[in-house]
Coordinates of C-alpha atoms (C1' of nucleotides) in Angstrom, one line a residue:
Chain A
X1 CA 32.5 10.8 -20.9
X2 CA 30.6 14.0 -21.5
X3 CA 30.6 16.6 -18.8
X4 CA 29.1 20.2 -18.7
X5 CA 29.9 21.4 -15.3
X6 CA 33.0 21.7 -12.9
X7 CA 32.5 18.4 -11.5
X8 CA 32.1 15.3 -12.7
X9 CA 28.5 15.4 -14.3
X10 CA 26.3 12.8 -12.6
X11 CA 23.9 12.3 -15.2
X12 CA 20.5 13.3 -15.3
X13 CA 17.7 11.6 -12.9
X14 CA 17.2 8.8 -15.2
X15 CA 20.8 8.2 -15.5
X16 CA 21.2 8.3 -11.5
X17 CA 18.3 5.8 -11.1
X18 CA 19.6 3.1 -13.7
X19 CA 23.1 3.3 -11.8
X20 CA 21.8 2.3 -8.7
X21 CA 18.8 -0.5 -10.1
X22 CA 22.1 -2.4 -11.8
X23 CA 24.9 -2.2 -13.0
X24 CA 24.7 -1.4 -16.6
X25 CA 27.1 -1.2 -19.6
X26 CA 27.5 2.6 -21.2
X27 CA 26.2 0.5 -24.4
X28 CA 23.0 -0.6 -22.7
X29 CA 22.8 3.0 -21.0
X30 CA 23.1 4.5 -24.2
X31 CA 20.4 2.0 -25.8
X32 CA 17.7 3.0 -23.5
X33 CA 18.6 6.3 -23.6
X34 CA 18.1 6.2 -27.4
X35 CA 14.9 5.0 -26.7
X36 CA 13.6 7.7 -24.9
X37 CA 13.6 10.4 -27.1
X38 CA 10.0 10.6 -28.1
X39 CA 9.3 13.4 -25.4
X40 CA 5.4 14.4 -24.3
X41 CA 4.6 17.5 -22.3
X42 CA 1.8 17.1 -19.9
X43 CA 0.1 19.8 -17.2
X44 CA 0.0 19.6 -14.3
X45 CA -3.7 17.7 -13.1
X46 CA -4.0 15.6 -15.6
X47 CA -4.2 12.0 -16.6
X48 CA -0.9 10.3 -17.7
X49 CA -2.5 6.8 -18.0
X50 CA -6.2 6.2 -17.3
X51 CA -7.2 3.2 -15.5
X52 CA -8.5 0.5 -17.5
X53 CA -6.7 1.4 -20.5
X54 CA -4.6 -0.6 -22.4
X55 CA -1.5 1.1 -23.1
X56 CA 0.5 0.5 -26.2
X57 CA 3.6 1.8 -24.5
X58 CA 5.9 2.2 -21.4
X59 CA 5.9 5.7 -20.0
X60 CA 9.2 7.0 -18.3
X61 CA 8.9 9.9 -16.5
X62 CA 11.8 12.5 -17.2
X63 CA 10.4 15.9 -15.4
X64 CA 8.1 16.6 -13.2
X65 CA 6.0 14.9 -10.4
X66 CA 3.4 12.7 -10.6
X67 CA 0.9 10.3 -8.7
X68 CA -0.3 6.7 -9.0
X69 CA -3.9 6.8 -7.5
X70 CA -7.5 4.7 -7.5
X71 CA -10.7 6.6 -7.8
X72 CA -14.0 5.1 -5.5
X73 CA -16.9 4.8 -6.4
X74 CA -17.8 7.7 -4.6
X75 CA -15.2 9.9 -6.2
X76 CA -13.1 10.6 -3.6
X77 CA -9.3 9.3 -4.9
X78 CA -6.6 7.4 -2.9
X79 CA -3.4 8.4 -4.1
X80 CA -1.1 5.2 -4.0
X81 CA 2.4 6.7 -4.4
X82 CA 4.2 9.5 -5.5
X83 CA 7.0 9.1 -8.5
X84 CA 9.6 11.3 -9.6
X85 CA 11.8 12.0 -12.7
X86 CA 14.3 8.7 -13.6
X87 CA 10.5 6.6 -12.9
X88 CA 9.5 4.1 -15.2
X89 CA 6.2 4.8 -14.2
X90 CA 5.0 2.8 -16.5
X91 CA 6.7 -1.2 -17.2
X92 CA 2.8 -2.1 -15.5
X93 CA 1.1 -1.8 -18.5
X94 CA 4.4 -4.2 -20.5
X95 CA 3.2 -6.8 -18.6
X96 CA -0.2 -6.7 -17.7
X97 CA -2.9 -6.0 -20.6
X98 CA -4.6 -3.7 -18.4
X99 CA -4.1 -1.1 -16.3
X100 CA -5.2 -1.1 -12.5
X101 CA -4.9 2.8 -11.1
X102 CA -4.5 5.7 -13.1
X103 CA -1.7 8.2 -13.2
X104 CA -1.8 11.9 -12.9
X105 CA 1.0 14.8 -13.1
X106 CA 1.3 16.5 -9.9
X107 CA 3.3 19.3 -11.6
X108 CA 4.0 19.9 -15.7
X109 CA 5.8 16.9 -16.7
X110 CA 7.9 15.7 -19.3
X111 CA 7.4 12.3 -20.5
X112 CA 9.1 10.0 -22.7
X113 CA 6.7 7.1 -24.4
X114 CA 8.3 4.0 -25.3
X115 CA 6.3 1.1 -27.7
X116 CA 5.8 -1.9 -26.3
X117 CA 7.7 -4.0 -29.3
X118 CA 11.0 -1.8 -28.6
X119 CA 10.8 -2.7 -25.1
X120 CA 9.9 -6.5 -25.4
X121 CA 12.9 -6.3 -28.1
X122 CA 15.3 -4.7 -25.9
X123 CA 14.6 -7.1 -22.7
X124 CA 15.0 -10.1 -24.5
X125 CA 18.1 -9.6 -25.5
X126 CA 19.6 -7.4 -22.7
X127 CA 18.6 -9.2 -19.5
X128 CA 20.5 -6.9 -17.3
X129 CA 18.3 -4.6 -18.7
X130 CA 15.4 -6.7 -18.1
X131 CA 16.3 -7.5 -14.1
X132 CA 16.6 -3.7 -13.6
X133 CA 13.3 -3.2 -14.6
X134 CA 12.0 -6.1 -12.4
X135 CA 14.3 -4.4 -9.6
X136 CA 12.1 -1.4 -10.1
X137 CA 8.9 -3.6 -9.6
X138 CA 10.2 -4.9 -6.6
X139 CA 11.2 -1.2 -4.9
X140 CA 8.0 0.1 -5.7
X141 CA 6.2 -3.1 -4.3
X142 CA 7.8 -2.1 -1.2
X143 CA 7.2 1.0 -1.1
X144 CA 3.4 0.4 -1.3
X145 CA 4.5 -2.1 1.8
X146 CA 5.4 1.0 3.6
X147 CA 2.7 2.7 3.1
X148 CA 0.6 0.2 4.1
X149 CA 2.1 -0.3 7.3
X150 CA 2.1 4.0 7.7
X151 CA -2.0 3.7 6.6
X152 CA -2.5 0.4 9.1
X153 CA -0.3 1.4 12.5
X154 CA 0.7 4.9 12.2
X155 CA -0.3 8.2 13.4
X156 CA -1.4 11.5 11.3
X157 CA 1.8 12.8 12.4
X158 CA 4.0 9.9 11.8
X159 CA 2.6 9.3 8.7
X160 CA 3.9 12.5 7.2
X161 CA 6.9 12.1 8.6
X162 CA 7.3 9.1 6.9
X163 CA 6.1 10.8 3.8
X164 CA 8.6 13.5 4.0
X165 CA 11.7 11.1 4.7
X166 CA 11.0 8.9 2.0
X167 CA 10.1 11.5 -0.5
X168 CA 13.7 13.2 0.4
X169 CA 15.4 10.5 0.3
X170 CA 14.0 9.4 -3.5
X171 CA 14.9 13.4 -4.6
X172 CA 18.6 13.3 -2.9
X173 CA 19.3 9.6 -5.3
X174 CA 18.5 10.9 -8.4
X175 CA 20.3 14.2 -7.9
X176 CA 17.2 16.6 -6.8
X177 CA 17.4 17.7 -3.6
X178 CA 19.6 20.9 -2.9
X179 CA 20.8 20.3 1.0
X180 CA 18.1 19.4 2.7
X181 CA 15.5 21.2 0.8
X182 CA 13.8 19.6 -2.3
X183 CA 10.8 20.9 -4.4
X184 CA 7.4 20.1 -2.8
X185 CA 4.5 20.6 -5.1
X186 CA 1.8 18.4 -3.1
X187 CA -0.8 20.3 -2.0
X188 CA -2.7 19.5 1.6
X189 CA -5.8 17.6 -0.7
X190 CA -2.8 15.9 -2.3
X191 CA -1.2 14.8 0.8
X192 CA -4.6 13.6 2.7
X193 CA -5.3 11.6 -0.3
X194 CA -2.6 10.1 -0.4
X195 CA -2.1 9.5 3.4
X196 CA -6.0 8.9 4.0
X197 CA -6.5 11.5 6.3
X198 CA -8.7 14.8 6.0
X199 CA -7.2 17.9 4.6
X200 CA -7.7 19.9 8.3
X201 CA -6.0 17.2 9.6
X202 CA -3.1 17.0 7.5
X203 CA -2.9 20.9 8.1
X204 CA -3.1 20.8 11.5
X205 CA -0.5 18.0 11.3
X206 CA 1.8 20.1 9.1
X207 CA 1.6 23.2 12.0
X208 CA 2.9 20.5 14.3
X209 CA 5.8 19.7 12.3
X210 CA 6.5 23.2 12.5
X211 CA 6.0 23.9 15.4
X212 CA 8.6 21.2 16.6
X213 CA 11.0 22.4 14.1
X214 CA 11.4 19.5 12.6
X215 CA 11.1 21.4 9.0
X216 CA 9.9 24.2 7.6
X217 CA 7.5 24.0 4.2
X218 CA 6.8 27.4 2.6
X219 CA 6.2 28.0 -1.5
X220 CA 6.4 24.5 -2.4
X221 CA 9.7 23.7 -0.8
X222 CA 10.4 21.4 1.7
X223 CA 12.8 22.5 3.9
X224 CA 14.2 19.6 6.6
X225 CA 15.6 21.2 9.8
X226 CA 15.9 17.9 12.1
X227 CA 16.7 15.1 9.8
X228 CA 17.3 12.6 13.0
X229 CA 14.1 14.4 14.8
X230 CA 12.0 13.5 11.6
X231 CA 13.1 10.0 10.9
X232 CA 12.7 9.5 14.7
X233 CA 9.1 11.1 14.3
X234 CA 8.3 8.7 11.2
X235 CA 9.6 5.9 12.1
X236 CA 12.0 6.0 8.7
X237 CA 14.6 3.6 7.8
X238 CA 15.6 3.8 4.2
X239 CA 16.7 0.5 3.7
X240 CA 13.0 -0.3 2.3
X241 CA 14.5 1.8 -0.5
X242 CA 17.6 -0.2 -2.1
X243 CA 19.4 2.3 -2.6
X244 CA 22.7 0.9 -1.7
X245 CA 24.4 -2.0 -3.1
X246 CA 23.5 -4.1 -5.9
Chain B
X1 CA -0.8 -35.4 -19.3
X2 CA -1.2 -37.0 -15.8
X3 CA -4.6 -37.5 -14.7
X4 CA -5.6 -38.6 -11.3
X5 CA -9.0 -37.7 -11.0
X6 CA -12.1 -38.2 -12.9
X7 CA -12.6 -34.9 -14.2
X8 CA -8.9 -33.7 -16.6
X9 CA -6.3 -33.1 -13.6
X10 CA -6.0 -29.8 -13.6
X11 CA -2.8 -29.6 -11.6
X12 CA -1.7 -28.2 -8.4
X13 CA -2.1 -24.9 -7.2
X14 CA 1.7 -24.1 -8.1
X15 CA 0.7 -25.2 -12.0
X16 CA -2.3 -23.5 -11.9
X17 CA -0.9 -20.4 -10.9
X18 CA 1.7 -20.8 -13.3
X19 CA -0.9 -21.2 -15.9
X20 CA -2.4 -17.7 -15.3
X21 CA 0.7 -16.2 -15.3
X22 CA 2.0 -16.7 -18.7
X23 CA 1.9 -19.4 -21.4
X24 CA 4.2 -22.0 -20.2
X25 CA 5.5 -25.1 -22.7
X26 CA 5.2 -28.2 -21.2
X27 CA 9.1 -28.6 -20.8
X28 CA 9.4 -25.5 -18.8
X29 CA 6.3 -26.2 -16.6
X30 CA 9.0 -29.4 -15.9
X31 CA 11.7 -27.7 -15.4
X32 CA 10.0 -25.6 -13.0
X33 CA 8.4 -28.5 -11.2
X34 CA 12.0 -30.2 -11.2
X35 CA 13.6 -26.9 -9.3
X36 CA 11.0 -27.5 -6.7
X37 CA 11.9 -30.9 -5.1
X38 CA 13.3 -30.2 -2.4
X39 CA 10.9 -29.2 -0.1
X40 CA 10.6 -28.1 3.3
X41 CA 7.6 -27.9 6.2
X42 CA 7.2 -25.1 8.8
X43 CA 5.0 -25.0 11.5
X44 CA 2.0 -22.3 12.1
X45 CA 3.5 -19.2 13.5
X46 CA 7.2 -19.7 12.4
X47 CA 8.7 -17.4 10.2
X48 CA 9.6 -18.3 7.2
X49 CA 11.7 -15.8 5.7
X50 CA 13.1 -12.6 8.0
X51 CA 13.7 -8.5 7.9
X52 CA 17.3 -8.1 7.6
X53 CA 18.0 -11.2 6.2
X54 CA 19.8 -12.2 2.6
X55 CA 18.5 -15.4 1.6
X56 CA 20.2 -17.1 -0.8
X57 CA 17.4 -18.9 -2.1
X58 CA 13.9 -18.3 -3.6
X59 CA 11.0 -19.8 -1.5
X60 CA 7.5 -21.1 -3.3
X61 CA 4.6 -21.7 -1.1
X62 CA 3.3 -25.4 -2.1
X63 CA 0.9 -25.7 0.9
X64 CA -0.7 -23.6 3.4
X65 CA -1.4 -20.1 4.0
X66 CA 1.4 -17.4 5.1
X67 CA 1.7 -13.4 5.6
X68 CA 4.1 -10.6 5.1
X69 CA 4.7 -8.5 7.5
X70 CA 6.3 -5.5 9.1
X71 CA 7.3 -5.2 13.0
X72 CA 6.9 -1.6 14.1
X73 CA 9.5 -0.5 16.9
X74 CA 6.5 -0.9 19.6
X75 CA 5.9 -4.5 18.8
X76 CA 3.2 -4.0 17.0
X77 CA 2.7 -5.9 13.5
X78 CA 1.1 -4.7 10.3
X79 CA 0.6 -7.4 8.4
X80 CA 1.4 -6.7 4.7
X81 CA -0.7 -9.3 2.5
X82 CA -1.4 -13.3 3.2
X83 CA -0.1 -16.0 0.5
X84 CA -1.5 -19.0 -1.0
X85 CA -0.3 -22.4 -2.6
X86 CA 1.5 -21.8 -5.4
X87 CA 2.5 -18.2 -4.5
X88 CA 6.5 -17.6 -5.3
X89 CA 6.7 -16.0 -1.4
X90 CA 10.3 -15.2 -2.4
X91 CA 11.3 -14.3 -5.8
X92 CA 12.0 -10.4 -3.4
X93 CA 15.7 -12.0 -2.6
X94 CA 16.3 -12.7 -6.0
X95 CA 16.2 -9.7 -7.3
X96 CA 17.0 -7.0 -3.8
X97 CA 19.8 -8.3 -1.4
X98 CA 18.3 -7.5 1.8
X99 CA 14.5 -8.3 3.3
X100 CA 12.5 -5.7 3.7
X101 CA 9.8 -7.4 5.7
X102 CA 9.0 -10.7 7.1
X103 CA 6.8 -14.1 5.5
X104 CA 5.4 -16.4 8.5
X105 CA 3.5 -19.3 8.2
X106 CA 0.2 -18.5 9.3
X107 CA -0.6 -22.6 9.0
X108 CA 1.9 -25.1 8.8
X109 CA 3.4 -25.0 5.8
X110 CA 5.1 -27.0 3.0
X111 CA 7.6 -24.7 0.8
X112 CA 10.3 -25.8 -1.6
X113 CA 13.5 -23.9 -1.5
X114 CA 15.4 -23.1 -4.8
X115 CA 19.0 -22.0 -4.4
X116 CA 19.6 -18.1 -6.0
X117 CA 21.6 -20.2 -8.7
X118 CA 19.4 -22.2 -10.0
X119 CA 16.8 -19.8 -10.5
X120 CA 19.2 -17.3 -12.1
X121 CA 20.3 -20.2 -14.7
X122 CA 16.4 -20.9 -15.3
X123 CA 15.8 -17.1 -15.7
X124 CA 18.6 -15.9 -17.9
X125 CA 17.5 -19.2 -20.2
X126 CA 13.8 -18.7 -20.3
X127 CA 12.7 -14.7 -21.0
X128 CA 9.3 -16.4 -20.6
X129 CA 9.7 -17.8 -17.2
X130 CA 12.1 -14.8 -16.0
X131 CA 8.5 -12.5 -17.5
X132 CA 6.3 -14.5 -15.3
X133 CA 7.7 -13.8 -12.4
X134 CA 7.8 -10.1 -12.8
X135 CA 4.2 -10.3 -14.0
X136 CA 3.8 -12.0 -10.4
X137 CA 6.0 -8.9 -8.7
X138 CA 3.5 -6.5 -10.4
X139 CA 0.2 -8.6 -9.5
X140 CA 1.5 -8.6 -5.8
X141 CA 2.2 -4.4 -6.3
X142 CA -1.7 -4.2 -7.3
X143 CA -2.7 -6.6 -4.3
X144 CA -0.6 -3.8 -2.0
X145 CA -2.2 -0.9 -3.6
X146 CA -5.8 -2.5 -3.2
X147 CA -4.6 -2.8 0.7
X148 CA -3.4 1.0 0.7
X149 CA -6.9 2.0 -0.6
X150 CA -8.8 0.1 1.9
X151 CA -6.8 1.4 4.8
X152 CA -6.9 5.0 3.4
X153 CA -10.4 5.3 2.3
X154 CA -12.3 2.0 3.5
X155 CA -14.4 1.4 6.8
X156 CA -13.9 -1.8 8.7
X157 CA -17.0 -3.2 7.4
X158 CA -15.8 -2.2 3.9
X159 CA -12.2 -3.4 4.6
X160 CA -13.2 -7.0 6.1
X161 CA -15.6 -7.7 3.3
X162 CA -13.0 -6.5 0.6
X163 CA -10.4 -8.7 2.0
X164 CA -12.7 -11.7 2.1
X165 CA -13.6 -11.1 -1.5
X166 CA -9.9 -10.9 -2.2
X167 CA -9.3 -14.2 -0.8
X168 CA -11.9 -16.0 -1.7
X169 CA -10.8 -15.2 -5.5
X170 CA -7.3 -16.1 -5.0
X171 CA -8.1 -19.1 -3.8
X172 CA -10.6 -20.4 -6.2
X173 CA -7.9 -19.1 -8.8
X174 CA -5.9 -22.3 -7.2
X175 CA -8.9 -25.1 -7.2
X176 CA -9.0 -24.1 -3.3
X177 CA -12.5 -23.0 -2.9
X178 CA -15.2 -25.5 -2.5
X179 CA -17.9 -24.0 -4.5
X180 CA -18.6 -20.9 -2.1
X181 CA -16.3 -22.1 0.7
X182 CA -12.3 -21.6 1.6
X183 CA -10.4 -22.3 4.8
X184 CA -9.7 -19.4 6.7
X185 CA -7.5 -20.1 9.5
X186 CA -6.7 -16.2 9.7
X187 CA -7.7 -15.6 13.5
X188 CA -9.2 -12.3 14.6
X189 CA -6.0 -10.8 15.4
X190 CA -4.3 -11.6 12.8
X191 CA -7.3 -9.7 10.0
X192 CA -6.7 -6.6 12.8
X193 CA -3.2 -6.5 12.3
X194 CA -3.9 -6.7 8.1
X195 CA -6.5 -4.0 7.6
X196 CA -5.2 -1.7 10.8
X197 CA -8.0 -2.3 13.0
X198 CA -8.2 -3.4 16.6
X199 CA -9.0 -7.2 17.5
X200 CA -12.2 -5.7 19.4
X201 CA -13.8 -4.0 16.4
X202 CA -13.0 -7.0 13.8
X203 CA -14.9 -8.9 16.0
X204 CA -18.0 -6.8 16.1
X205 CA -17.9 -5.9 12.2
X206 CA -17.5 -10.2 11.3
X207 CA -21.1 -10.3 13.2
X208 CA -22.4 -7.3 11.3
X209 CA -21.2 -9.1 8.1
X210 CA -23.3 -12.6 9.4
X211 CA -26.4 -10.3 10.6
X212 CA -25.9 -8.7 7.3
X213 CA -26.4 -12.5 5.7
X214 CA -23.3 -12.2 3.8
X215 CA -20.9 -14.9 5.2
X216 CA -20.7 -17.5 7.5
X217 CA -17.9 -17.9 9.4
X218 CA -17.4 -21.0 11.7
X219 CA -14.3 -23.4 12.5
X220 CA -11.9 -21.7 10.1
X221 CA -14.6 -21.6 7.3
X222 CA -15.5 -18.9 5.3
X223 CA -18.4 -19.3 3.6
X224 CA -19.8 -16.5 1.2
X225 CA -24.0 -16.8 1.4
X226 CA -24.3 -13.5 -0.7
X227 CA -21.3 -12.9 -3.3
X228 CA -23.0 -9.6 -5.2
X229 CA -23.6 -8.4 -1.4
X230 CA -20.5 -9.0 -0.1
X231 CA -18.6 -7.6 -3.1
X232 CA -20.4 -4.5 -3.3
X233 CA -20.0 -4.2 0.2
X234 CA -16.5 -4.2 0.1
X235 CA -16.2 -2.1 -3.6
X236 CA -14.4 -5.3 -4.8
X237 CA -13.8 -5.1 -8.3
X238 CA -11.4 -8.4 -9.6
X239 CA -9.8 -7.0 -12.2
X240 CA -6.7 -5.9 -10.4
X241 CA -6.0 -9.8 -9.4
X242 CA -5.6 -9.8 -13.7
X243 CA -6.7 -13.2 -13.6
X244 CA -8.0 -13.4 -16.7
X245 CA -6.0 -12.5 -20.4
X246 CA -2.2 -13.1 -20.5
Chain C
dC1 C1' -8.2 -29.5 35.9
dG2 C1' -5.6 -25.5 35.2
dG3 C1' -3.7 -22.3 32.0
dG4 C1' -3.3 -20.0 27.6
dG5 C1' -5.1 -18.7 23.2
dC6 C1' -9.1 -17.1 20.9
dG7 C1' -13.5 -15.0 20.7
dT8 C1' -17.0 -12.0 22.7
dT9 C1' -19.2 -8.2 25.3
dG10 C1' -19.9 -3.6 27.7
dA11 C1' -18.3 0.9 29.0
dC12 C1' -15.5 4.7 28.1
dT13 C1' -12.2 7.5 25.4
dG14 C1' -10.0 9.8 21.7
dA15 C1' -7.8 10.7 17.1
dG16 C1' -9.2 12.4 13.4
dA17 C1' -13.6 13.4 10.3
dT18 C1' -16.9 16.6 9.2
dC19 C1' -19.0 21.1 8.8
dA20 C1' -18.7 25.9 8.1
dA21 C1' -16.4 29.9 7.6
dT22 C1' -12.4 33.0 6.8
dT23 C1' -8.0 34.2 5.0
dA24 C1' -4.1 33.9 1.9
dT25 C1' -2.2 33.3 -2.8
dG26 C1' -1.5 33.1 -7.6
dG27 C1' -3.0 33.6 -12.2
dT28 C1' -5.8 36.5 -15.6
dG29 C1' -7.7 40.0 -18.1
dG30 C1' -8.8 44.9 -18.6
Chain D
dC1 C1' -1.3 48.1 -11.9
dC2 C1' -5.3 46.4 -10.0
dA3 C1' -9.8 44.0 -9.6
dC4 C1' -11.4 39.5 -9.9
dC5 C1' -11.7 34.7 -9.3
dA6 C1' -10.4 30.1 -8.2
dT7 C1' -7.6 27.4 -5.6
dA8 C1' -5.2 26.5 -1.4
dA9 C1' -4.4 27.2 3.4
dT10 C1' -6.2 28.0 7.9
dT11 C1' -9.3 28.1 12.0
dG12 C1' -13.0 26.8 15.3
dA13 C1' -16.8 23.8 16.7
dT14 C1' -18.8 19.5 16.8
dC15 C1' -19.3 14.6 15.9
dT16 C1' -18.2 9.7 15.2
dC17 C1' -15.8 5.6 14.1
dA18 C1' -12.8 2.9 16.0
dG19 C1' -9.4 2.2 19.9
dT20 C1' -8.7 1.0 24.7
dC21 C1' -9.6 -1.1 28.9
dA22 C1' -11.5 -4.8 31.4
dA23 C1' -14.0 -8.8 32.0
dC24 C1' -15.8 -13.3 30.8
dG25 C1' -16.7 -17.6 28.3
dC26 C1' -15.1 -21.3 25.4
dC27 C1' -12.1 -24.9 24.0
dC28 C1' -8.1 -27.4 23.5
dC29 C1' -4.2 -29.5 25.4
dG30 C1' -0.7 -30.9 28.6

DNA sequence: CGGGGCGTTGACTGAGATCAATTATGGTGG
DNA sequence: CCACCATAATTGATCTCAGTCAACGCCCCG
C-alpha cells in the first residue's frame, strides 16, 4: 500500500469517505478511482450543474467546497446543503433524468465527471459499489432531515450551531480538519441563505458565538473553542451522520 | 392482468407507485407483491418505526397516511415529511443501521413488513428493483429539500399552500384523489409541527386560503376550488416529485 | 354529562427582517 | 506601492410576521 508521509497515509477525502459508506475491495477502490480521472477546474461562484438540466454524467467533487441550492421566483436562493471534497455530488442526475436544484462552487473546485454508461456499467456488476452510493443517498437525505428540523424548531443561534458541528464533523471524516479548526469559506449571504435568516442576523448571531467563546471565525477559518458548549448550543448529535459502523 | 373494475384495474397504490418508479416486468412486480404478505395494522398515533432503533426489516406503507419525525430535547416535534400508500417508509434500515428519526401513523395504518433478508436477496438479484428504490431515496431527498426551501424562504400562507399542492399530487400519483379531492386527516397541529409554525397561525392562514377561494377544507377533506391559484400561491412547481419520464 | 382533543378567536410580545449607512478587506491596475 | 473598486462585514433604527398566552366553542366518546 502506497504511503508518502510518516504515517500511515489515509487516503485522500474520497478515499476516507468510500471507507466509511462500505466496505470495499482495493479492486473496487481502485476501479472507481480509475474512473475519476477526467478532472474539471471550476471558480469559485459558479454553476456546477444547472437545475433543469439533464446531465450526461455523475459529478464527484475532489477539491473544494460547494452548495446544493433552489433559486425563487423572486431570485433570492435557498441554499440546501453544503458538500465537501470525497462528495458524489452528483449520483441525482444517474437516476433521475432531470435535475431538481442547481449546484454552485463555494470556493475553486476540482471536479472529476464520470459518464453515465461507466457508472450504470460499474453498478451493475459491483453491487457493493452500488449500495455505497445508495448509502450516500440516504446520509444526505438525512441531512436535509436536519436541516429541516434546524429551519422548523430552532433558533438563529442554534441553527448555526448546528451548522458549525455538522460541517466540522463532515471535514474531521474525510481528513480536513486540523484540530479543531477547518477551512470556512461561507460568507454571511452564504450562511443566511442557507439557514433562512437575514445576513444582519446571522452577523449578529455570529458576534454571539463569540462572545460566548464558543469559537472564534477569522479569515475563513473556523476555529472551535467549546466543542461540548457548541453541540450543547446546537442541539448536535452526529449520529444523523453514519459515520460509525457499517 | 387482473381486472376488477370497469375501467382496466390500474392497481394499487403500492403498483402504481412502483410503476412510476422504474420499468418493472411483470415477474418482479410479483415478486415484489409476494415479499409483501405479511402485513401488519397500526393504530393513529402509534409509531411505527423509532429513533435509535435497528430494525431488521423494511416497512411499506399499504394503507393510510404516516410522518417522519424528529423529537427535539424540549418535546417539541418537527415533523419531517408525511407518507402515502405505497410509499417504502423503510428502505432507511436497509441501507443505515441505526434510525435517525421516527415514522408514526398519522391514521391507522396497514404496513407489510419484509425481513432485511429478503429484501437483500431481491436486491442483489434484481439491479432494476435494487435502482428503484434508490430512485425512491433520491425523490424523498427532493421532497426534503422542497421542505427546507419552504421553511427558509416561504411565508405561512406560502408554506400551507405548497404543502397542499404537494400532497394533493402525491396522492393523485396513487389513484387517491377524487377528481379535486383527498383525505386530509393531518390536524392543525400536526401541519404546525411540519412547516415550523405555531398551531394559532395555521389556523388563521387555512381561513385566508378559504377567503382566498382556493380550498375547502371540512371533515378531513381537502378540496382544491382553484389549482393555478393555489399553486402559484405556494410557488409549486411538480417537477421535483419526477413523476413523469423514467 | 363531563372531560379531552381539536379548532377558533383576541390581545400582546418578540425574534428576526428590513432599511440605511459605515467600515473593513482583498484584488487589480497603474 | 498605492489608489481604486467591489465585495464582505458591521452597526443602529425601525418594523412585521408569527409566536405566545388565554379563553371559549364544538364534538365525540366513555
Amino acid at each position: 500500500m502506497a504511503s508518502n508521509d510518516d504515517v500511515a497515509d489515509p487516503g485522500s477525502p474520497m478515499v476516507r469517505k468510500l471507507r466509511y459508506l462500505a466496505p470495499l475491495t482495493e479492486a473496487e477502490l481502485a476501479l472507481l478511482q480509475r474512473a475519476c480521472t477526467n478532472t474539471i477546474r471550476i471558480e469559485a461562484d459558479q454553476d456546477i450543474v444547472q437545475e433543469g438540466s439533464r446531465p450526461k454524467e455523475c459529478t464527484l467533487l475532489l477539491e473544494g467546497f460547494a452548495c446544493r441550492y433552489h433559486l425563487l421566483p423572486d431570485g433570492r436562493r435557498q441554499i440546501l446543503s453544503f458538500q465537501f471534497p470525497g462528495d458524489f455530488i452528483d449520483s441525482h442526475s444517474l437516476v433521475l433524468p432531470e435535475m431538481d436544484h442547481s449546484l454552485a462552487a463555494i470556493t475553486p473546485c476540482t471536479v472529476s465527471t464520470v459518464p453515465h454508461a461507466v457508472m450504470n456499467e460499474i453498478t451493475a456488476h459491483h453491487p457493493r459499489i452500488a449500495r455505497a452510493l445508495w448509502k450516500e443517498t440516504m446520509i444526505d437525505a438525512s441531512v436535509f432531515r436536519q436541516r429541516i428540523t434546524s429551519l422548523g424548531r430552532r433558533n438563529a443561534y442554534q441553527r448555526v450551531a448546528h451548522l458549525m458541528c455538522e460541517v466540522f464533523v463532515r471535514l474531521q471524516a474525510v481528513g480536513l480538519a486540523r484540530g479543531m479548526a477547518v477551512d470556512w469559506p461561507m460568507t454571511q449571504t452564504e450562511i443566511s441563505d442557507a439557514l433562512g435568516l437575514s445576513v444582519v442576523h446571522v452577523n449578529r448571531t455570529l458576534q454571539a458565538l463569540r462572545r460566548a467563546g464558543l469559537i472564534t471565525l477569522i479569515e475563513a477559518q473556523l476555529m472551535i473553542l467549546d466543542w461540548e458548549g457548541l453541540a450543547e448550543a446546537g442541539g448536535f448529535d452526529e449520529r444523523y451522520l453514519h459515520l460509525r459502523g457499517n
